[in-house]
Coordinates of C-alpha atoms and ligand atoms in Angstrom, one line a residue:
M1 CA 187.0 48.3 145.1
S2 CA 186.4 47.2 141.5
R3 CA 183.0 45.6 140.7
R4 CA 184.6 42.2 140.2
G5 CA 187.0 42.8 143.1
F6 CA 184.1 42.8 145.8
L7 CA 182.9 39.5 144.4
K8 CA 186.1 37.7 144.7
G9 CA 186.0 34.8 147.2
T10 CA 182.3 34.8 147.3
G11 CA 182.4 31.1 145.9
A12 CA 185.1 30.1 148.2
A13 CA 182.9 29.1 151.2
T14 CA 183.2 25.3 151.7
T15 CA 180.7 24.8 154.5
V16 CA 177.4 23.9 153.0
G17 CA 177.6 22.5 149.4
F18 CA 175.3 25.2 148.4
F19 CA 177.8 28.0 148.6
A20 CA 180.2 26.2 146.5
A21 CA 177.6 25.3 143.9
T22 CA 176.4 28.8 143.6
P23 CA 179.2 31.3 143.4
L24 CA 178.0 34.7 142.6
S25 CA 181.3 35.4 140.8
Q26 CA 180.5 32.6 138.3
A27 CA 177.0 34.1 137.4
V28 CA 179.0 36.7 135.4
A29 CA 179.4 34.2 132.6
S30 CA 176.1 32.5 132.7
V31 CA 173.9 35.6 132.2
K32 CA 172.8 35.0 128.7
P33 CA 169.3 34.3 127.3
A34 CA 168.0 30.8 128.0
S35 CA 171.2 29.7 129.8
S36 CA 169.2 28.4 132.7
A37 CA 167.4 25.1 132.4
L38 CA 165.1 26.1 135.2
M39 CA 163.7 29.1 133.2
G40 CA 162.0 28.1 129.8
F41 CA 160.7 31.6 129.0
D42 CA 162.4 34.5 127.0
A43 CA 162.9 37.6 129.1
I44 CA 160.8 40.7 128.3
P45 CA 162.0 44.3 128.0
I46 CA 161.0 47.0 130.4
S47 CA 157.7 48.8 130.0
T48 CA 156.3 52.3 130.7
S49 CA 152.9 51.4 129.4
D50 CA 149.6 51.1 131.4
A51 CA 149.3 47.4 131.0
V52 CA 150.7 44.1 132.4
T53 CA 153.2 42.4 129.9
V54 CA 154.1 38.8 130.1
P55 CA 156.4 36.7 127.9
E56 CA 155.6 35.2 124.5
G57 CA 153.2 32.2 125.1
Y58 CA 151.8 33.5 128.4
Q59 CA 148.5 35.6 129.0
A60 CA 147.4 37.7 132.1
N61 CA 143.9 38.2 132.9
V62 CA 142.3 40.1 135.9
L63 CA 140.7 38.0 138.5
I64 CA 139.3 40.8 140.8
S65 CA 139.9 44.4 141.5
W66 CA 139.2 46.6 144.4
G67 CA 135.5 47.3 144.7
D68 CA 134.4 44.2 142.8
A69 CA 131.5 42.3 144.5
I70 CA 132.7 39.2 146.6
K71 CA 129.3 38.2 147.6
N72 CA 125.8 38.1 145.8
G73 CA 123.7 41.1 146.5
A74 CA 126.7 43.4 146.6
P75 CA 126.7 46.4 144.5
A76 CA 129.1 46.8 141.6
F77 CA 132.2 49.1 141.9
S78 CA 131.5 52.9 142.2
Q79 CA 133.6 55.6 143.9
N80 CA 130.3 56.5 145.4
N81 CA 129.8 53.1 147.1
D82 CA 129.4 53.5 150.8
S83 CA 130.8 51.5 153.9
K84 CA 128.1 48.7 153.7
A85 CA 128.9 48.1 150.0
Q86 CA 132.6 47.9 150.7
E87 CA 132.0 45.3 153.3
M88 CA 130.7 43.1 150.6
Q89 CA 133.6 43.9 148.0
F90 CA 137.1 43.3 147.5
G91 CA 139.3 45.5 149.7
D92 CA 141.7 48.1 148.2
N93 CA 145.6 47.8 147.6
N94 CA 145.6 43.9 147.4
D95 CA 149.2 42.7 148.7
G96 CA 150.3 39.2 150.0
M97 CA 147.8 36.3 149.2
T98 CA 147.6 32.5 149.5
F99 CA 145.7 30.2 147.3
F100 CA 144.2 27.1 149.4
L101 CA 142.8 24.3 147.1
I102 CA 139.4 22.7 148.5
D103 CA 139.2 20.0 145.8
N104 CA 139.9 19.8 141.9
D105 CA 137.6 22.7 140.9
R106 CA 137.0 24.7 144.1
A107 CA 139.6 26.9 145.9
V108 CA 139.8 29.8 148.3
L109 CA 142.0 32.8 147.5
V110 CA 142.9 34.8 150.8
V111 CA 144.2 38.4 150.0
N112 CA 145.7 41.2 152.0
N113 CA 144.2 44.6 151.6
E114 CA 146.9 46.9 152.8
Y115 CA 145.6 50.4 152.6
T116 CA 143.6 53.0 150.7
N117 CA 144.5 55.6 148.1
N118 CA 142.1 58.4 149.3
E119 CA 142.6 60.2 146.0
Y120 CA 140.5 57.4 144.3
L121 CA 138.5 55.9 147.5
Y122 CA 136.3 58.9 147.5
P123 CA 134.8 61.0 144.8
H124 CA 136.2 63.9 146.8
Q125 CA 139.4 62.7 147.2
G126 CA 139.4 62.5 151.0
K127 CA 139.9 66.2 151.7
S128 CA 137.2 66.0 154.6
I129 CA 135.8 62.7 155.6
T130 CA 132.4 61.8 157.2
A131 CA 132.0 59.1 159.6
D132 CA 130.8 56.7 156.9
D133 CA 133.9 57.7 154.7
A134 CA 136.0 56.5 157.7
R135 CA 134.1 53.4 158.1
K136 CA 134.3 52.8 154.3
A137 CA 138.2 53.1 154.4
Q138 CA 138.3 50.7 157.3
A139 CA 136.1 48.1 155.3
A140 CA 138.4 48.4 152.3
H141 CA 141.3 47.4 154.6
G142 CA 142.0 43.8 156.1
V143 CA 141.7 40.7 154.3
S144 CA 139.4 39.4 151.4
V145 CA 138.5 35.6 151.6
I146 CA 137.4 34.7 148.2
E147 CA 136.0 31.4 146.9
L148 CA 137.2 30.4 143.4
K149 CA 135.8 27.8 141.1
K150 CA 137.3 26.5 137.8
N151 CA 135.3 26.9 134.6
F152 CA 136.7 25.7 131.4
G153 CA 140.2 25.3 133.0
Q154 CA 140.2 29.0 134.3
W155 CA 139.8 30.0 137.8
Q156 CA 137.1 32.7 138.5
V157 CA 135.5 34.1 141.5
N158 CA 132.4 32.2 142.9
L159 CA 129.9 35.0 144.4
D160 CA 127.9 32.0 145.8
G161 CA 130.9 30.6 147.9
R162 CA 129.9 30.3 151.6
L163 CA 133.4 30.9 152.7
N164 CA 133.5 34.5 151.1
R165 CA 134.3 36.8 153.8
R166 CA 135.8 40.2 154.5
V167 CA 137.9 40.9 157.6
T168 CA 138.2 44.4 158.2
A169 CA 139.8 47.2 160.5
Y170 CA 136.8 46.4 162.9
T171 CA 136.4 42.7 162.8
E172 CA 136.7 41.3 166.2
M173 CA 139.8 39.5 167.0
E174 CA 141.4 37.7 169.8
M175 CA 145.0 38.4 171.2
T176 CA 146.9 35.2 172.2
G177 CA 150.2 34.4 173.7
V178 CA 152.1 36.1 176.5
A179 CA 150.9 39.7 175.9
A180 CA 147.2 38.6 175.9
G181 CA 145.4 40.4 178.8
H182 CA 148.4 42.4 179.7
D183 CA 147.7 46.1 181.0
L184 CA 149.6 47.6 178.0
L185 CA 146.6 46.0 175.8
K186 CA 143.7 47.3 177.8
T187 CA 141.5 50.2 176.6
S188 CA 138.3 51.8 177.8
A189 CA 136.3 49.6 175.4
D190 CA 138.2 46.4 176.3
K191 CA 139.2 45.7 180.0
S192 CA 140.2 42.3 179.1
G193 CA 143.1 43.3 176.9
K194 CA 142.2 40.3 174.7
K195 CA 139.4 41.4 172.5
I196 CA 140.6 43.7 169.8
L197 CA 138.9 45.3 167.0
G198 CA 140.5 44.8 163.5
T199 CA 143.5 44.4 161.5
F200 CA 144.9 47.0 159.0
N201 CA 147.9 48.0 156.8
N202 CA 148.1 44.1 156.2
C203 CA 151.1 43.8 154.1
A204 CA 152.4 40.5 153.2
N205 CA 151.5 37.0 154.5
G206 CA 152.4 33.3 155.2
Q207 CA 150.4 30.1 155.4
T208 CA 150.6 27.1 157.9
P209 CA 150.6 23.4 156.8
W210 CA 147.5 23.2 159.1
G211 CA 145.6 25.3 156.5
T212 CA 145.5 28.7 157.9
Y213 CA 146.6 32.0 156.6
L214 CA 148.9 34.5 158.4
T215 CA 148.4 38.2 157.7
C216 CA 151.1 40.6 158.7
E217 CA 150.4 44.3 160.1
E218 CA 152.8 46.7 158.9
N219 CA 152.5 50.5 159.1
F220 CA 149.9 50.6 161.7
N221 CA 151.3 53.7 163.2
G222 CA 150.0 55.7 160.3
Y223 CA 146.5 55.5 161.4
F224 CA 147.0 57.0 165.0
A225 CA 146.8 60.5 165.9
D226 CA 147.0 62.3 169.3
T227 CA 144.9 65.5 169.5
K228 CA 146.0 66.1 173.1
G229 CA 149.7 66.4 172.3
T230 CA 150.6 64.0 175.0
E231 CA 154.2 63.4 175.8
L232 CA 154.1 59.6 174.5
G233 CA 157.7 58.8 174.9
E234 CA 160.3 56.7 173.4
S235 CA 158.3 53.5 173.2
Y236 CA 155.9 55.3 170.7
A237 CA 158.5 57.1 168.8
R238 CA 160.4 53.9 168.1
Y239 CA 157.3 52.6 166.3
G240 CA 156.7 55.9 164.4
L241 CA 153.7 56.9 166.5
N242 CA 153.4 60.7 167.0
T243 CA 150.8 63.6 167.1
K244 CA 150.0 63.2 163.5
D245 CA 148.6 60.4 161.4
R246 CA 149.4 59.8 157.7
G247 CA 146.3 61.5 156.3
Y248 CA 143.5 58.8 157.0
D249 CA 141.7 60.9 159.6
W250 CA 140.0 57.8 161.2
Y251 CA 140.8 59.4 164.7
K252 CA 138.2 62.2 163.6
H253 CA 135.3 59.6 163.8
D254 CA 136.7 56.7 165.8
A255 CA 138.2 57.7 169.3
R256 CA 140.4 54.4 169.4
F257 CA 142.7 56.0 166.7
D258 CA 143.3 59.1 169.2
M259 CA 146.1 58.1 171.4
G260 CA 145.4 61.1 173.5
K261 CA 142.2 59.1 174.4
E262 CA 143.5 55.6 174.1
P263 CA 147.1 55.4 174.6
N264 CA 147.1 51.5 174.5
E265 CA 145.3 51.0 171.3
P266 CA 148.5 51.2 169.1
H267 CA 149.9 48.3 171.4
R268 CA 147.1 46.1 169.8
H269 CA 148.4 46.4 166.3
G270 CA 151.6 45.5 164.7
W271 CA 151.2 41.8 165.2
V272 CA 150.9 38.7 163.0
V273 CA 147.2 37.6 162.7
E274 CA 146.2 33.9 162.1
I275 CA 143.0 33.4 160.2
D276 CA 141.1 30.1 159.4
P277 CA 139.6 30.7 155.9
M278 CA 137.8 27.4 155.8
N279 CA 135.6 28.6 158.8
P280 CA 133.9 32.0 158.0
N281 CA 132.7 32.5 161.5
S282 CA 136.2 31.8 163.0
T283 CA 137.8 34.7 165.2
P284 CA 141.1 35.7 163.9
K285 CA 144.0 35.4 166.4
K286 CA 146.7 37.8 166.8
R287 CA 149.8 36.0 167.9
S288 CA 151.8 38.1 170.3
A289 CA 154.6 35.4 170.4
L290 CA 155.8 36.5 167.0
G291 CA 156.5 40.2 168.4
R292 CA 155.1 43.4 167.6
F293 CA 156.9 45.5 164.8
K294 CA 156.1 46.6 161.3
H295 CA 155.6 43.1 159.9
E296 CA 156.3 42.5 156.4
N297 CA 155.6 38.6 155.7
A298 CA 155.7 35.4 157.8
A299 CA 157.8 32.7 156.0
L300 CA 156.9 29.5 158.1
T301 CA 158.9 26.3 157.6
V302 CA 158.8 23.0 159.5
N303 CA 162.2 22.1 160.6
G304 CA 163.5 18.6 160.4
D305 CA 162.6 18.0 164.2
G306 CA 159.1 19.3 163.8
H307 CA 159.5 22.6 165.3
V308 CA 157.7 25.3 163.3
V309 CA 160.1 28.2 162.4
V310 CA 158.8 31.5 161.1
Y311 CA 161.1 34.2 159.6
L312 CA 159.9 37.7 159.9
G313 CA 161.0 40.9 158.5
D314 CA 160.5 44.4 160.1
D315 CA 160.3 46.9 157.2
E316 CA 161.8 50.2 158.3
R317 CA 165.1 51.6 157.8
G318 CA 167.6 50.2 160.3
E319 CA 165.2 47.7 161.9
H320 CA 165.8 44.1 162.1
L321 CA 165.1 40.3 160.9
Y322 CA 163.5 38.1 163.2
K323 CA 162.9 34.3 163.6
F324 CA 160.2 32.6 165.9
V325 CA 160.6 28.9 166.9
S326 CA 157.5 27.2 168.2
K327 CA 157.7 25.5 171.6
N328 CA 155.7 22.5 170.6
K329 CA 156.0 20.3 167.5
Y330 CA 154.0 19.9 164.4
V331 CA 152.3 16.7 164.1
E332 CA 150.7 16.0 160.6
G333 CA 146.9 16.1 161.0
A334 CA 146.9 16.9 164.6
E335 CA 144.4 19.4 166.2
S336 CA 147.3 20.5 168.4
N337 CA 148.8 22.4 165.3
R338 CA 146.4 25.2 165.7
D339 CA 148.2 26.4 168.8
L340 CA 151.8 26.1 167.6
L341 CA 152.0 29.8 167.1
E342 CA 150.7 30.6 170.6
E343 CA 154.1 29.9 172.4
G344 CA 157.6 29.8 171.4
T345 CA 160.9 31.8 171.4
L346 CA 161.5 34.9 169.3
Y347 CA 165.2 35.5 168.0
V348 CA 166.7 38.6 166.2
A349 CA 169.6 38.2 163.7
K350 CA 173.0 39.6 164.2
F351 CA 175.1 39.4 160.8
E352 CA 178.9 39.2 161.0
G353 CA 181.5 39.5 158.3
T354 CA 184.2 41.7 156.8
Q355 CA 183.1 44.6 154.9
G356 CA 183.5 44.1 151.1
E357 CA 183.3 40.3 151.1
L358 CA 179.6 40.1 150.9
K359 CA 179.3 37.0 153.1
G360 CA 179.8 36.0 156.6
K361 CA 178.3 34.2 159.6
G362 CA 175.6 35.2 161.6
Q363 CA 174.0 34.4 165.0
W364 CA 170.3 34.4 166.3
L365 CA 169.9 36.3 169.6
E366 CA 167.2 35.2 171.8
L367 CA 164.6 37.7 172.9
T368 CA 163.5 35.9 176.2
W369 CA 162.6 37.9 179.2
G370 CA 165.5 37.7 181.8
K371 CA 167.9 37.0 179.4
N372 CA 170.6 39.0 177.4
G373 CA 169.8 42.1 179.4
L374 CA 166.0 41.8 178.9
T375 CA 165.4 42.8 182.5
P376 CA 163.4 45.3 184.6
E377 CA 166.7 47.4 185.0
N378 CA 166.7 47.8 181.1
G379 CA 162.9 48.8 180.9
F380 CA 161.5 45.3 180.4
P381 CA 159.4 44.5 183.6
D382 CA 158.0 41.3 182.2
A383 CA 157.9 38.8 179.5
A384 CA 154.8 40.6 177.7
S385 CA 156.9 44.0 177.5
V386 CA 159.4 42.2 175.6
M387 CA 157.1 41.2 172.8
V388 CA 155.2 44.5 172.8
F389 CA 158.3 46.3 172.3
A390 CA 160.2 43.8 170.4
R391 CA 162.1 46.5 168.5
M392 CA 163.6 47.9 171.8
A393 CA 164.5 44.4 172.9
A394 CA 166.1 43.7 169.7
T395 CA 168.4 46.9 170.2
Q396 CA 168.9 45.8 173.7
V397 CA 170.5 42.5 172.6
G398 CA 172.6 44.0 169.8
A399 CA 170.7 43.1 166.5
T400 CA 172.1 44.2 163.1
T401 CA 170.4 47.2 161.7
M402 CA 169.3 46.2 158.2
D403 CA 168.2 48.0 155.0
R404 CA 164.4 47.5 155.4
P405 CA 163.8 43.6 155.7
E406 CA 160.8 43.1 153.4
W407 CA 159.7 39.5 152.4
V408 CA 161.6 36.3 153.5
T409 CA 161.1 33.0 151.7
V410 CA 162.5 29.6 152.2
H411 CA 163.9 27.4 149.4
P412 CA 161.8 24.3 148.8
D413 CA 164.7 22.3 149.6
N414 CA 164.5 23.8 153.2
L415 CA 168.2 24.6 153.4
S416 CA 168.3 28.1 152.4
V417 CA 166.4 31.3 153.2
F418 CA 166.3 34.6 151.2
C419 CA 165.3 38.1 152.4
T420 CA 164.9 41.3 150.4
L421 CA 166.4 44.5 151.8
T422 CA 164.4 46.9 149.7
N423 CA 166.6 50.2 150.0
N424 CA 167.6 52.5 152.7
K425 CA 168.7 56.2 152.3
Y426 CA 169.9 56.4 155.7
R427 CA 172.7 53.7 155.4
G428 CA 176.0 55.2 156.1
V429 CA 174.3 58.5 156.8
K430 CA 172.7 58.0 160.2
E431 CA 175.2 57.1 162.9
S432 CA 172.9 54.4 164.1
Q433 CA 173.0 52.8 160.8
P434 CA 176.7 52.4 159.7
I435 CA 177.8 50.4 156.5
N436 CA 178.3 47.0 157.5
A437 CA 179.0 43.6 155.8
V438 CA 175.4 42.6 155.0
N439 CA 174.3 46.1 154.3
P440 CA 177.5 47.2 152.2
R441 CA 176.0 50.1 150.2
E442 CA 176.0 53.7 151.3
K443 CA 172.2 55.2 151.0
N444 CA 171.3 51.8 149.1
P445 CA 169.1 53.1 146.5
Y446 CA 168.5 50.1 144.8
G447 CA 168.3 47.2 147.4
H448 CA 169.7 43.7 147.5
I449 CA 168.7 40.2 148.6
V450 CA 170.7 38.2 151.3
R451 CA 170.4 34.4 151.7
W452 CA 171.5 32.4 154.7
N453 CA 171.8 28.7 155.3
P454 CA 171.0 27.5 159.0
T455 CA 173.9 25.6 160.4
A456 CA 173.7 21.9 159.4
G457 CA 170.2 22.7 157.8
N458 CA 168.7 23.1 161.1
H459 CA 166.4 26.2 161.3
T460 CA 166.5 26.0 165.2
S461 CA 170.2 26.5 165.1
D462 CA 171.6 29.7 166.8
T463 CA 174.0 30.2 163.9
F464 CA 174.1 30.5 160.1
E465 CA 176.1 31.6 157.2
W466 CA 175.0 34.2 154.7
D467 CA 176.0 35.7 151.4
I468 CA 174.4 38.3 149.2
Y469 CA 172.5 37.0 146.4
V470 CA 172.1 40.0 144.4
I471 CA 172.8 43.6 144.7
A472 CA 170.4 45.5 142.4
G473 CA 172.0 48.3 140.6
N474 CA 172.4 50.1 137.2
P475 CA 175.5 49.1 135.3
E476 CA 174.4 51.5 132.4
V477 CA 174.7 54.6 134.7
H478 CA 177.3 53.4 137.1
K479 CA 179.9 51.6 135.2
S480 CA 181.7 50.1 138.3
G481 CA 181.4 49.7 142.1
L482 CA 178.5 48.7 144.0
M483 CA 176.0 51.0 142.4
A484 CA 176.3 48.9 139.2
G485 CA 175.1 45.9 141.2
T486 CA 176.5 42.4 141.3
D487 CA 177.5 40.7 138.2
N488 CA 174.1 39.0 137.8
I489 CA 172.6 42.5 137.0
N490 CA 172.9 43.6 133.5
K491 CA 171.2 46.2 131.1
D492 CA 168.4 43.5 130.2
N493 CA 167.3 42.7 133.8
M494 CA 167.8 45.9 135.8
F495 CA 165.3 46.6 138.7
N496 CA 165.2 48.3 142.0
S497 CA 163.8 47.8 145.5
P498 CA 163.0 44.0 145.5
D499 CA 160.1 43.6 147.9
G500 CA 157.9 40.5 147.4
I501 CA 159.7 37.1 146.8
G502 CA 158.8 33.5 146.7
F503 CA 159.6 30.2 145.3
D504 CA 157.7 27.7 143.4
K505 CA 158.2 24.1 144.1
S506 CA 160.8 23.7 141.4
G507 CA 163.1 26.2 143.2
R508 CA 162.5 29.2 140.8
L509 CA 162.8 32.5 142.8
W510 CA 160.2 35.0 141.9
I511 CA 161.2 38.7 142.8
Q512 CA 158.7 41.5 142.8
T513 CA 159.5 45.2 143.0
D514 CA 158.3 48.2 144.7
G515 CA 160.6 50.8 143.4
K516 CA 161.2 54.2 141.6
Y517 CA 159.3 54.0 138.2
S518 CA 160.6 57.5 137.0
N519 CA 162.8 55.5 134.4
K520 CA 165.1 58.4 134.6
G521 CA 168.6 59.1 136.1
D522 CA 169.8 56.3 138.4
F523 CA 166.6 54.5 137.6
A524 CA 166.9 55.0 133.6
G525 CA 166.3 51.7 131.9
M526 CA 164.2 50.2 134.8
G527 CA 160.7 51.1 133.7
N528 CA 157.5 50.2 135.6
N529 CA 157.8 48.1 138.6
Q530 CA 158.1 44.4 137.5
M531 CA 158.5 40.7 138.4
L532 CA 161.6 38.8 137.6
C533 CA 162.5 35.1 137.9
S534 CA 165.8 33.8 139.1
D535 CA 167.6 30.4 139.3
P536 CA 169.5 30.2 142.5
A537 CA 171.7 27.5 141.1
T538 CA 173.3 30.0 138.6
G539 CA 172.2 33.3 140.0
E540 CA 170.7 34.4 136.8
I541 CA 167.8 36.9 136.8
R542 CA 165.3 37.2 133.9
R543 CA 162.3 39.8 133.6
F544 CA 159.1 37.9 133.4
L545 CA 156.4 40.6 134.0
T546 CA 155.9 44.3 134.0
G547 CA 153.2 46.2 135.6
P548 CA 151.1 49.4 134.5
I549 CA 151.8 53.0 135.4
A550 CA 152.7 53.9 139.0
C551 CA 151.9 50.5 140.6
E552 CA 153.8 48.0 142.7
I553 CA 153.7 44.4 141.9
T554 CA 153.3 42.6 145.2
G555 CA 151.4 39.3 146.2
L556 CA 152.3 35.9 144.8
T557 CA 150.6 32.6 145.0
F558 CA 150.1 29.5 142.6
S559 CA 147.4 26.8 142.3
P560 CA 148.9 23.6 143.5
D561 CA 149.6 22.4 139.8
Y562 CA 151.8 25.6 139.2
K563 CA 149.8 26.2 136.0
T564 CA 148.1 29.5 137.4
M565 CA 150.2 32.1 139.1
F566 CA 148.3 34.9 141.0
V567 CA 150.2 38.2 141.0
G568 CA 148.9 41.5 142.7
V569 CA 149.0 44.9 140.8
Q570 CA 148.9 47.4 143.7
H571 CA 148.2 51.1 143.6
P572 CA 148.3 51.6 139.8
G573 CA 148.0 55.4 139.1
E574 CA 149.0 56.4 142.8
D575 CA 149.2 60.2 143.5
L576 CA 147.0 60.7 140.6
A577 CA 149.6 59.4 137.9
P578 CA 147.9 58.8 134.6
S579 CA 146.8 55.2 134.8
H580 CA 143.4 53.6 134.1
F581 CA 144.4 50.1 134.8
P582 CA 142.7 47.8 134.5
E583 CA 139.8 48.9 132.4
G584 CA 141.2 51.6 130.4
G585 CA 139.3 54.6 129.0
N586 CA 138.7 57.0 131.8
A587 CA 138.2 54.4 134.5
V588 CA 139.3 54.9 137.9
P589 CA 142.7 52.8 138.3
R590 CA 142.1 50.0 140.7
S591 CA 144.5 47.5 142.4
S592 CA 143.9 44.1 141.1
V593 CA 144.8 40.5 141.3
V594 CA 146.1 39.1 137.9
M595 CA 146.1 35.5 136.9
I596 CA 149.0 34.4 134.7
T597 CA 148.6 31.1 132.7
R598 CA 150.3 29.7 129.9
K599 CA 148.6 29.4 126.4
D600 CA 149.8 25.8 126.2
G601 CA 148.5 25.0 129.7
G602 CA 152.0 24.4 131.0
V603 CA 153.8 25.2 134.2
I604 CA 154.7 28.8 134.7
G605 CA 158.2 29.7 134.3
A606 CA 159.3 26.3 133.0
Ligands
FEO1 FE1 153.9 46.7 152.9 FE2 157.1 46.7 153.3 O1 155.7 46.6 152.4
CA2 CA1 156.2 44.9 150.7
CA3 CA1 158.0 48.1 149.8
CA4 CA1 152.8 48.6 149.2

């Protein structure tokens, strides 16, 4: 199949005007500098330097880095800081984030702190940790709520802000929805099954029109060990829970992370958590109605009829893409909105299509107890079990295995939805993950982005049509075939492993990468991780930002005037790679939130 051959017919779909207007096959001709009216900047080259680079006319400034004070009285950053210091400082490995405006010159930025790099968290690199070391790591996880103020036109951290808050791996939270209080969630410390300590591995995020923040728990399994070597069974294995943790060692000092002692503790993690950033005393709420899996982000939209719809990716090879539809409807300004994520229906996606066509139809399969084989005979004794073991429910109903669904984002026209499928070395390799229409490439080393249109623009519809927006690839190394990528990839915009995505209000699609940064072999010509901008009307993709050494670019939000863009630089210098970002010299590399502005004060990307 030639590179052009597999694109044939992509533009032929006739259903929603959108497909006809944006054939990928026409993007071939349109990929030229400055061809898109939507994008007013010149593409930048790749970088292997230890800096953030942006286009001509733009500037990038660090807003805050791991370990910086978020409250008055907090000590300055030092690797020697203890847990008490970390509780008053910005957490590590910032990821998804949302900017909430309070008034013209006051705002709050809510930022996920996904995990810790122990090689930098401790002066001893974490080889043997004390109880306070474990507590410090837990305090570096979670969410940072930071007030911002505008000073001479530039946003900066306000240490006096009364909303400044850290939510950590030991902040008290409430479980809500159908799984709250279920036996599966009870532990020796919490007989109610409703009072949960902490959130961790907070990957990406979402926000609601009623002003709350959604933080998504991803690789929670990595924190649990089992010192007794208990036979835990399939429901643990499916979530990657086994005898060893991923080296955090919390279980050595905190028994709830030892499944031999607390087998139900892992059931209390892997959820979406709703936080009210405007009330620093509020109790975060875990939303069991949105299912338990390795949540990437939560892309919320209000459907035309008022139902709230949340699209949710489960980032693991061969896992699935989900959709939640609220039972009740959104009413602007109503107090009842705060309970909308309490109850609703969860669905999982089944993609259909002919291999090689890169488009097709799809269905949302309902994950409701008693339906679609979700019955006691198949291991689902009640409604709570369907949510707690959502992955197994998805398999039961016949969901499509995907190439690691990361972020989902809804176009501002509310008609189309995009999801990054970051990569999958098991595609076409494991029997359970055969090549299929929507995951067309064996071992998928570069990733791709799928988009779909709900039928008739209705996000509660059970059906949709999809196409592949871009297949990342390397047309310099692979002259033809799927490894070269779709025709909107060229030598000047190559990237791999799309992960964070988001739209601005004008419909520019921003794409962030978490890929291989070797710049060699299959990845030659791609440089460090980066952020690109794309115009969905033409398919054109243009590089906008490059990150420092060994980082990932993740996390994206804007001020409401779209003149300041906040972008996350995560784990610069991971695995002891030679980065000293952002301070330079011999400084410890630190994850940071970077603010992008235009020197002429204009709208980002325009
Ligand atoms: Fe935390 Fe799937 O990225
Ligand atoms: Ca991610
Ligand atoms: Ca990723
Ligand atoms: Ca990450």
